[in-house]
Coordinates of C-alpha atoms and ligand atoms in Angstrom, one line a residue:
X1 CA -29.5 66.4 -9.8
X2 CA -26.4 64.4 -10.7
X3 CA -24.5 67.6 -10.7
X4 CA -25.6 68.4 -7.3
X5 CA -24.5 65.1 -6.0
X6 CA -21.2 65.4 -7.6
X7 CA -20.7 68.8 -6.0
X8 CA -21.6 67.4 -2.7
X9 CA -19.1 64.5 -2.9
X10 CA -16.5 66.9 -4.2
X11 CA -17.1 69.0 -1.1
X12 CA -16.7 66.0 1.1
X13 CA -13.5 65.1 -0.6
X14 CA -12.3 68.6 -0.3
X15 CA -13.1 68.7 3.4
X16 CA -11.2 65.4 3.9
X17 CA -8.2 66.4 1.9
X18 CA -8.1 69.7 3.7
X19 CA -7.8 67.8 7.0
X20 CA -5.3 65.2 5.7
X21 CA -3.3 67.2 3.3
X22 CA -3.7 70.9 4.0
X23 CA -1.5 71.7 1.0
X24 CA -3.4 69.7 -1.6
X25 CA -3.3 71.2 -5.0
X26 CA -6.2 73.4 -5.8
X27 CA -7.0 71.6 -9.1
X28 CA -7.7 68.2 -7.4
X29 CA -11.1 68.8 -6.1
X30 CA -12.4 69.6 -9.6
X31 CA -11.5 66.1 -11.0
X32 CA -14.3 63.5 -11.3
X33 CA -13.8 60.9 -8.4
X34 CA -13.1 57.5 -10.2
X35 CA -11.3 58.9 -13.2
X36 CA -9.3 61.2 -11.0
X37 CA -8.2 58.4 -8.8
X38 CA -7.1 56.4 -11.9
X39 CA -5.2 59.3 -13.3
X40 CA -3.4 59.9 -10.0
X41 CA -2.6 56.3 -9.3
X42 CA -2.1 54.8 -12.7
X43 CA 1.4 53.8 -11.8
X44 CA 0.1 51.8 -8.9
X45 CA -2.4 49.9 -11.2
X46 CA 0.4 49.4 -13.7
X47 CA 2.6 48.0 -11.0
X48 CA -0.2 45.7 -9.8
X49 CA -0.8 44.5 -13.3
X50 CA 2.8 43.9 -13.9
X51 CA 3.0 41.9 -10.7
X52 CA 0.0 39.8 -11.7
X53 CA 1.5 39.1 -15.1
X54 CA 4.8 38.2 -13.5
X55 CA 3.1 36.1 -11.0
X56 CA 1.0 34.3 -13.6
X57 CA 4.0 33.7 -15.8
X58 CA 6.0 32.5 -12.8
X59 CA 3.2 30.2 -11.8
X60 CA 2.9 28.8 -15.3
X61 CA 6.7 28.3 -15.5
X62 CA 7.4 27.0 -12.1
X63 CA 4.2 25.3 -11.3
X64 CA 2.3 24.8 -14.6
X65 CA 5.2 23.7 -16.8
X66 CA 6.7 21.2 -14.3
X67 CA 3.2 19.8 -13.9
X68 CA 2.8 19.6 -17.6
X69 CA 6.3 18.2 -18.0
X70 CA 5.5 15.5 -15.3
X71 CA 2.2 14.8 -17.0
X72 CA 3.9 14.4 -20.4
X73 CA 6.5 12.1 -18.8
X74 CA 3.7 10.1 -17.2
X75 CA 1.8 9.9 -20.5
X76 CA 4.8 8.8 -22.5
X77 CA 4.8 5.1 -23.3
X78 CA 7.8 2.9 -22.9
X79 CA 7.8 -0.3 -24.9
X80 CA 10.5 -2.9 -25.1
X81 CA 11.3 -4.7 -28.3
X82 CA 14.1 -6.9 -27.0
X83 CA 16.4 -7.6 -24.1
X84 CA 19.7 -9.4 -24.2
X85 CA 21.3 -10.7 -21.1
X86 CA 24.7 -11.7 -22.3
X87 CA 28.3 -12.0 -21.0
X88 CA 26.7 -13.6 -18.0
X89 CA 29.1 -13.9 -15.1
X90 CA 28.4 -14.7 -11.5
X91 CA 28.6 -11.0 -10.5
X92 CA 27.8 -9.2 -13.7
X93 CA 25.9 -9.2 -16.9
X94 CA 25.8 -7.2 -20.1
X95 CA 22.2 -5.8 -20.4
X96 CA 21.1 -4.7 -23.8
X97 CA 17.6 -3.2 -24.3
X98 CA 15.9 -2.0 -27.5
X99 CA 13.0 0.1 -26.5
X100 CA 10.9 2.9 -27.8
X101 CA 9.4 5.9 -26.0
X102 CA 6.2 7.3 -27.6
X103 CA 4.8 10.7 -26.7
X104 CA 2.1 12.8 -28.3
X105 CA 4.9 15.0 -29.5
X106 CA 3.1 18.2 -28.3
X107 CA 6.0 19.4 -26.3
X108 CA 9.6 19.9 -27.3
X109 CA 11.8 19.1 -24.4
X110 CA 15.1 17.6 -23.6
X111 CA 15.1 15.0 -20.9
X112 CA 18.4 14.4 -19.1
X113 CA 19.8 10.9 -18.9
X114 CA 19.5 9.4 -15.5
X115 CA 20.3 6.4 -13.2
X116 CA 17.2 4.4 -12.5
X117 CA 16.3 1.1 -10.9
X118 CA 14.2 -1.8 -11.9
X119 CA 12.1 -3.7 -9.4
X120 CA 9.2 -6.2 -9.4
X121 CA 6.1 -4.2 -9.1
X122 CA 4.1 -6.9 -7.5
X123 CA 6.6 -8.1 -4.9
X124 CA 6.1 -6.3 -1.6
X125 CA 9.2 -4.3 -0.7
X126 CA 9.8 -3.4 -4.3
X127 CA 13.6 -3.9 -3.8
X128 CA 15.5 -2.9 -6.9
X129 CA 17.2 -5.8 -8.6
X130 CA 19.2 -3.8 -11.1
X131 CA 20.6 -0.3 -11.5
X132 CA 20.3 1.0 -15.0
X133 CA 21.4 4.2 -16.8
X134 CA 18.9 5.7 -19.2
X135 CA 20.3 7.9 -21.9
X136 CA 19.0 11.4 -22.5
X137 CA 15.9 11.7 -24.7
X138 CA 13.7 14.4 -26.2
X139 CA 10.0 14.8 -26.5
X140 CA 9.8 13.5 -30.1
X141 CA 6.8 11.4 -30.9
X142 CA 8.7 8.2 -31.5
X143 CA 12.2 7.5 -30.3
X144 CA 14.4 4.5 -30.2
X145 CA 16.1 4.1 -26.9
X146 CA 18.8 1.4 -27.2
X147 CA 20.8 0.6 -24.2
X148 CA 23.9 -1.6 -23.8
X149 CA 25.5 -1.7 -20.3
X150 CA 27.8 -3.8 -18.3
X151 CA 26.0 -4.2 -15.0
X152 CA 27.3 -5.3 -11.7
X153 CA 24.8 -7.3 -9.8
X154 CA 24.5 -5.2 -6.6
X155 CA 21.8 -7.1 -4.8
X156 CA 22.1 -10.9 -5.5
X157 CA 19.0 -11.8 -3.6
X158 CA 16.8 -9.4 -5.5
X159 CA 18.3 -10.4 -8.8
X160 CA 17.8 -14.1 -8.0
X161 CA 14.2 -13.4 -7.1
X162 CA 13.6 -11.6 -10.3
X163 CA 15.0 -14.6 -12.2
X164 CA 12.7 -17.0 -10.3
X165 CA 9.7 -14.9 -11.2
X166 CA 10.8 -14.5 -14.7
X167 CA 11.2 -18.2 -15.2
X168 CA 8.0 -19.1 -13.4
X169 CA 5.4 -16.5 -14.3
X170 CA 3.4 -16.2 -17.5
X171 CA 3.5 -12.4 -17.1
X172 CA 5.2 -10.1 -14.6
X173 CA 5.2 -6.4 -13.9
X174 CA 8.6 -4.8 -13.9
X175 CA 8.9 -1.1 -12.9
X176 CA 11.6 1.2 -14.1
X177 CA 12.0 4.2 -11.7
X178 CA 14.2 7.2 -11.6
X179 CA 14.3 10.9 -11.1
X180 CA 15.5 13.1 -13.9
X181 CA 15.2 16.7 -15.3
X182 CA 13.3 18.1 -18.2
X183 CA 14.2 21.2 -20.1
X184 CA 11.4 22.4 -22.3
X185 CA 12.9 24.1 -25.3
X186 CA 12.5 27.9 -25.1
X187 CA 13.0 27.9 -21.4
X188 CA 16.4 28.0 -19.7
X189 CA 15.2 26.3 -16.6
X190 CA 15.3 22.5 -15.9
X191 CA 12.5 20.9 -13.9
X192 CA 12.7 17.7 -11.9
X193 CA 10.4 15.0 -12.9
X194 CA 9.9 11.4 -11.9
X195 CA 10.2 8.7 -14.5
X196 CA 8.2 5.6 -13.5
X197 CA 7.0 3.1 -16.0
X198 CA 5.6 -0.4 -15.2
X199 CA 6.1 -2.9 -18.0
X200 CA 3.9 -5.9 -18.1
X201 CA 6.2 -8.4 -19.7
X202 CA 5.9 -12.1 -20.6
X203 CA 8.0 -14.5 -18.5
X204 CA 9.2 -18.0 -19.4
X205 CA 6.1 -19.6 -17.9
X206 CA 8.2 -22.6 -16.9
X207 CA 8.8 -23.3 -20.6
X208 CA 5.3 -24.5 -20.9
X209 CA 4.9 -26.3 -24.2
X210 CA 8.3 -27.8 -24.4
X211 CA 8.5 -30.9 -26.5
X212 CA 11.1 -33.6 -26.9
X213 CA 11.7 -35.2 -30.2
X214 CA 13.9 -37.8 -31.8
X215 CA 14.8 -39.4 -28.5
X216 CA 17.4 -42.2 -28.7
X217 CA 18.3 -44.6 -26.0
X218 CA 21.7 -46.1 -25.8
X219 CA 21.5 -49.2 -23.6
X220 CA 25.2 -49.6 -23.0
X221 CA 27.0 -46.3 -23.5
X222 CA 30.7 -45.9 -23.0
X223 CA 31.7 -44.7 -19.6
X224 CA 31.0 -41.0 -19.1
X225 CA 28.7 -41.0 -22.2
X226 CA 25.0 -40.2 -22.0
X227 CA 22.5 -43.0 -22.4
X228 CA 19.8 -40.7 -23.9
X229 CA 19.9 -38.1 -26.6
X230 CA 17.1 -36.0 -28.0
X231 CA 16.1 -32.6 -29.4
X232 CA 14.0 -30.4 -27.2
X233 CA 11.9 -27.5 -28.5
X234 CA 11.8 -25.0 -25.8
X235 CA 9.4 -22.1 -26.3
X236 CA 10.4 -18.6 -25.1
X237 CA 7.4 -16.4 -25.0
X238 CA 9.4 -13.5 -23.6
X239 CA 11.5 -11.0 -25.6
X240 CA 14.6 -11.9 -23.6
X241 CA 17.7 -13.5 -25.0
X242 CA 19.5 -15.2 -22.2
X243 CA 23.0 -16.6 -22.3
X244 CA 22.6 -19.4 -19.8
X245 CA 25.5 -21.7 -20.4
X246 CA 25.5 -25.4 -19.5
X247 CA 22.3 -26.2 -17.8
X248 CA 21.7 -29.5 -15.9
X249 CA 18.4 -30.6 -14.6
X250 CA 17.4 -33.4 -12.3
X251 CA 14.5 -35.4 -13.7
X252 CA 11.7 -36.9 -11.8
X253 CA 8.9 -39.2 -12.7
X254 CA 6.4 -38.6 -10.0
X255 CA 8.7 -38.5 -6.9
X256 CA 11.4 -40.8 -8.3
X257 CA 14.7 -39.2 -9.3
X258 CA 15.5 -40.8 -12.7
X259 CA 18.7 -39.0 -13.4
X260 CA 20.2 -35.9 -15.0
X261 CA 19.6 -34.1 -18.2
X262 CA 22.0 -31.5 -19.7
X263 CA 21.4 -28.8 -22.3
X264 CA 24.9 -27.6 -23.4
X265 CA 25.6 -24.0 -24.2
X266 CA 22.0 -22.9 -23.8
X267 CA 21.4 -19.5 -25.4
X268 CA 17.7 -19.0 -25.1
X269 CA 16.2 -16.7 -27.7
X270 CA 12.7 -15.4 -28.1
X271 CA 10.4 -17.9 -29.9
X272 CA 11.3 -21.5 -30.5
X273 CA 14.6 -23.0 -29.3
X274 CA 15.5 -26.3 -30.8
X275 CA 18.4 -27.6 -28.7
X276 CA 20.1 -30.9 -28.3
X277 CA 19.7 -32.6 -24.9
X278 CA 21.7 -35.4 -23.4
X279 CA 20.8 -37.4 -20.3
X280 CA 22.0 -40.1 -18.0
X281 CA 18.8 -41.8 -17.0
X282 CA 18.2 -44.6 -14.6
X283 CA 16.9 -47.0 -17.3
X284 CA 15.4 -49.4 -14.9
X285 CA 13.3 -46.8 -13.2
X286 CA 12.2 -45.4 -16.5
X287 CA 11.2 -48.8 -17.7
X288 CA 9.3 -49.5 -14.5
X289 CA 7.5 -46.2 -14.8
X290 CA 6.5 -46.6 -18.4
X291 CA 5.2 -50.1 -17.7
X292 CA 3.1 -49.0 -14.8
X293 CA -0.6 -48.9 -15.0
X294 CA -0.5 -45.1 -14.9
X295 CA 1.6 -44.6 -18.0
X296 CA 1.5 -47.8 -20.0
X297 CA -1.5 -47.0 -22.1
X298 CA -0.1 -43.9 -23.8
X299 CA 3.6 -44.4 -23.0
X300 CA 3.7 -40.6 -22.4
X301 CA 5.2 -39.6 -19.0
X302 CA 5.1 -36.1 -17.6
X303 CA 8.8 -35.8 -16.6
X304 CA 9.5 -33.1 -14.1
X305 CA 12.7 -31.1 -14.5
X306 CA 14.4 -29.1 -11.8
X307 CA 17.6 -27.2 -12.5
X308 CA 20.5 -28.6 -10.6
X309 CA 23.5 -26.8 -12.1
X310 CA 24.1 -23.8 -14.4
X311 CA 27.7 -23.5 -15.2
X312 CA 29.3 -21.1 -17.7
X313 CA 33.0 -21.0 -18.3
X314 CA 33.5 -23.0 -15.2
X315 CA 31.5 -20.8 -12.9
X316 CA 28.0 -21.3 -11.4
X317 CA 25.5 -18.7 -12.4
X318 CA 23.4 -18.7 -9.3
X319 CA 20.7 -16.4 -10.6
X320 CA 19.9 -18.7 -13.5
X321 CA 20.2 -21.7 -11.3
X322 CA 17.7 -20.2 -8.8
X323 CA 15.3 -19.4 -11.7
X324 CA 15.5 -23.0 -13.0
X325 CA 15.5 -24.8 -9.7
X326 CA 12.8 -22.9 -7.7
X327 CA 10.1 -24.7 -9.6
X328 CA 9.7 -28.0 -11.5
X329 CA 9.2 -27.7 -15.2
X330 CA 7.0 -30.4 -16.6
X331 CA 7.7 -31.9 -20.0
X332 CA 5.6 -34.7 -21.4
X333 CA 7.9 -37.3 -22.9
X334 CA 6.7 -40.0 -25.2
X335 CA 8.9 -42.7 -23.6
X336 CA 6.8 -45.5 -25.2
X337 CA 7.7 -44.3 -28.7
X338 CA 11.3 -43.6 -27.8
X339 CA 11.7 -47.2 -26.5
X340 CA 9.9 -48.5 -29.5
X341 CA 12.1 -46.5 -31.9
X342 CA 15.4 -47.2 -30.2
X343 CA 14.9 -50.8 -29.0
X344 CA 12.1 -52.1 -31.1
X345 CA 10.1 -53.1 -28.1
X346 CA 6.5 -52.2 -27.5
X347 CA 5.5 -51.3 -24.1
X348 CA 2.6 -53.3 -22.8
X349 CA 0.4 -52.8 -19.8
X350 CA 0.8 -55.2 -16.8
X351 CA -1.7 -58.0 -16.9
X352 CA -4.3 -57.3 -14.2
X353 CA -4.2 -60.4 -12.0
Ligands
NAG1 C1 18.4 -4.3 -31.1 O1 18.3 -4.2 -32.5 C2 19.5 -4.5 -33.3 C3 19.2 -4.2 -34.7 O2 18.0 -4.7 -35.1 C4 19.8 -6.0 -33.0 O3 21.0 -6.3 -33.7 C5 20.0 -6.2 -31.6 O4 20.2 -7.6 -31.3 C6 18.8 -5.8 -30.8 N1 19.0 -5.9 -29.4 C7 18.1 -6.3 -28.5 C8 18.5 -6.2 -27.1 O5 17.0 -6.7 -28.9
NAG2 C1 17.7 0.0 -31.9 O1 16.7 -0.9 -31.7 C2 15.8 -1.0 -32.9 C3 14.8 -2.0 -32.6 O2 14.0 -1.6 -31.5 C4 16.6 -1.4 -34.1 O3 15.8 -1.4 -35.2 C5 17.8 -0.4 -34.3 O4 18.6 -0.9 -35.4 C6 18.6 -0.4 -33.0 N1 19.7 0.6 -33.2 C7 20.9 0.3 -32.9 C8 21.9 1.3 -33.1 O5 21.2 -0.8 -32.4
NAG3 C1 22.3 0.6 -7.1 O1 23.3 1.7 -6.8 C2 23.2 2.1 -5.5 C3 24.2 3.3 -5.4 O2 25.3 3.0 -6.1 C4 23.6 1.0 -4.6 O3 23.5 1.4 -3.2 C5 22.6 -0.1 -4.8 O4 22.9 -1.3 -4.0 C6 22.5 -0.6 -6.2 N1 21.4 -1.5 -6.3 C7 21.5 -2.6 -7.2 C8 20.3 -3.4 -7.2 O5 22.4 -2.8 -7.8
NAG4 C1 5.4 -15.0 -9.9 O1 6.1 -16.2 -9.5 C2 6.5 -16.2 -8.2 C3 7.5 -17.4 -8.0 O2 6.9 -18.5 -8.5 C4 5.3 -16.2 -7.3 O3 5.7 -16.3 -6.0 C5 4.5 -15.0 -7.6 O4 3.3 -15.1 -6.8 C6 4.2 -14.9 -9.0 N1 3.6 -13.5 -9.2 C7 2.6 -13.3 -9.9 C8 2.2 -11.9 -9.9 O5 2.1 -14.1 -10.6
NAG5 C1 0.4 -6.5 -13.7 O1 -0.2 -5.3 -13.9 C2 -1.4 -5.4 -14.6 C3 -2.0 -4.1 -14.9 O2 -1.5 -3.1 -14.0 C4 -2.4 -6.3 -13.8 O3 -3.6 -6.5 -14.5 C5 -1.7 -7.6 -13.6 O4 -2.6 -8.4 -12.8 C6 -0.4 -7.5 -12.9 N1 0.3 -8.7 -12.7 C7 0.7 -9.6 -13.6 C8 1.4 -10.8 -13.1 O5 0.7 -9.4 -14.8
NAG6 C1 0.5 -24.5 -20.9 O1 0.2 -24.7 -22.3 C2 -1.0 -25.4 -22.5 C3 -1.2 -25.5 -24.0 O2 0.1 -25.7 -24.6 C4 -2.2 -24.6 -21.9 O3 -3.4 -25.4 -22.1 C5 -1.9 -24.4 -20.4 O4 -2.9 -23.6 -19.9 C6 -0.6 -23.8 -20.2 N1 -0.4 -23.6 -18.8 C7 0.0 -22.5 -18.2 C8 0.3 -22.6 -16.8 O5 0.2 -21.5 -18.8
NAG7 C1 9.8 -31.0 -7.8 O1 9.4 -32.3 -7.9 C2 10.1 -33.2 -7.0 C3 9.7 -34.6 -7.2 O2 8.3 -34.7 -7.3 C4 9.6 -32.7 -5.6 O3 10.3 -33.5 -4.6 C5 10.0 -31.3 -5.4 O4 9.5 -30.8 -4.2 C6 9.4 -30.4 -6.5 N1 9.8 -29.1 -6.3 C7 9.0 -28.0 -6.3 C8 9.6 -26.7 -6.2 O5 7.8 -28.1 -6.5
NAG8 C1 23.4 -35.1 -11.5 O1 24.0 -33.8 -11.4 C2 24.5 -33.5 -10.2 C3 25.0 -32.1 -10.2 O2 25.4 -31.8 -11.4 C4 25.6 -34.5 -9.8 O3 26.1 -34.3 -8.5 C5 25.0 -35.9 -9.8 O4 26.0 -36.8 -9.6 C6 24.4 -36.2 -11.2 N1 23.7 -37.4 -11.1 C7 23.7 -38.3 -12.1 C8 22.9 -39.5 -12.0 O5 24.4 -38.1 -13.1
NAG9 C1 29.8 -26.6 -21.4 O1 30.4 -27.8 -21.1 C2 31.3 -28.3 -22.1 C3 31.8 -29.6 -21.7 O2 32.1 -29.7 -20.4 C4 32.4 -27.3 -22.2 O3 33.3 -27.6 -23.3 C5 31.8 -25.9 -22.6 O4 32.8 -24.9 -22.6 C6 30.8 -25.5 -21.6 N1 30.1 -24.3 -22.0 C7 30.1 -23.2 -21.3 C8 29.4 -22.0 -21.9 O5 30.7 -23.1 -20.2
NAG10 C1 6.8 -14.1 -28.2 C2 7.2 -15.4 -28.8 O1 8.1 -15.4 -29.7 N1 6.6 -16.5 -28.4 C3 6.9 -17.7 -29.0 C4 7.5 -18.6 -27.9 O2 7.8 -19.8 -28.4 C5 6.6 -20.5 -28.8 C6 7.0 -21.9 -29.3 O3 8.0 -21.8 -30.2 C7 5.9 -19.8 -29.9 O4 4.7 -20.4 -30.3 C8 5.6 -18.4 -29.4 O5 5.1 -17.6 -30.5

């Protein structure tokens, strides 16, 4: 039965081949159909197979690997341990960053250094406020990436705005963005990847929690001398060290300007900053305020401070001034105790008439 069928198909084949190729070899018709086909065209199958292998390898290398590389870059964690903003000048700063990049370490790859930008993630427009050069890194599980660069402030408005946010906000999101190339070890090709990390960092939160201690009033200071001295404890919840310089603030009690306060050579470090402050206060206004019904009971007055000058080596640092003047910082001052300690007078409330 099967034999017969085979013979029939062989006959058909023979007929066809006779039509198409009158000089077909006599042996061909005897071969079994499928196997014969394979034997005759093995080279074609091999070619197809090679093509598929090459295609798959190419796809893996040129589509898969870049995708994996990008995925690995996306998965890598950038953490910042410290930032120093020093050598502060009107148009430039030295920026030092200690950071770590953590990966799962599953891929060995060299990542080229690149020029990136930093911008405020949550400010529409996302205008870069700094250009920054990242060094080359590898895919190691845990790497230190320490940067120290002299940076020219290219966009003053954007940099000033960053400083305003940094001074005012409890937290802020800063994105580091750049395009670079990855070379997985074992491959000779480099693939373009995007490096984009948003860091949720702590800002200065308007120095919330600042205290003033050891205040001393000098009723009749020499000309040009301050009439108030104290020690302020300024908290810095961020990991930034800022070389601010001589910072002067205008002080207000409610809406009344009561004079200026200066913090000389302010170098703000992370954590607690105990710094001397001097002030020239309008003593009559302060006395009136502390004796008013509003404040006489406790003697504690929430004094508002607004930056009015930031000068370093004779030059105004506008970006810090913007940061310190865009909002009022409120500092509760125990004026009652200060008066008592300095002058021996106890503040009493006005007699209600
Ligand atoms: C980085 O770490 C070194 C060594 O601990 C330290 O001296 C330096 O101040 C740090 N820099 C920053 C920006 O945190
Ligand atoms: C890099 O920063 C780390 C802290 O993140 C510090 O321990 C290390 O000493 C720094 N290295 C250099 C060369 O500053
Ligand atoms: C960053 O560098 C580019 C090219 O040099 C420049 O056009 C841009 O203004 C710079 N941006 C900042 C914020 O410095
Ligand atoms: C950060 O502070 C700025 C300036 O005070 C403010 O306009 C902005 O809304 C704040 N952003 C966030 C995300 O809190
Ligand atoms: C920053 O980003 C985080 C998570 O992406 C978000 O929860 C937060 O509201 C953003 N804004 C601030 C000011 O932290
Ligand atoms: C300021 O700090 C006090 C505690 O010291 C806290 O109760 C208050 O919520 C803080 N305000 C802001 C705006 O973070
Ligand atoms: C700071 O306080 C003063 C006095 O109350 C007020 O005139 C000024 O508008 C305040 N500034 C801001 C930015 O709130
Ligand atoms: C406060 O400081 C400003 C700017 O530094 C200055 O113009 C002003 O005269 C000072 N006021 C007082 C009362 O010292
Ligand atoms: C701050 O002011 C004092 C007195 O005017 C000056 O001697 C000092 O050099 C100033 N500091 C800075 C960092 O400019
Ligand atoms: C992160 C950090 O150091 N925060 C500190 C900022 O300053 C206040 C006051 O000194 C400290 O309580 C915080 O721990």
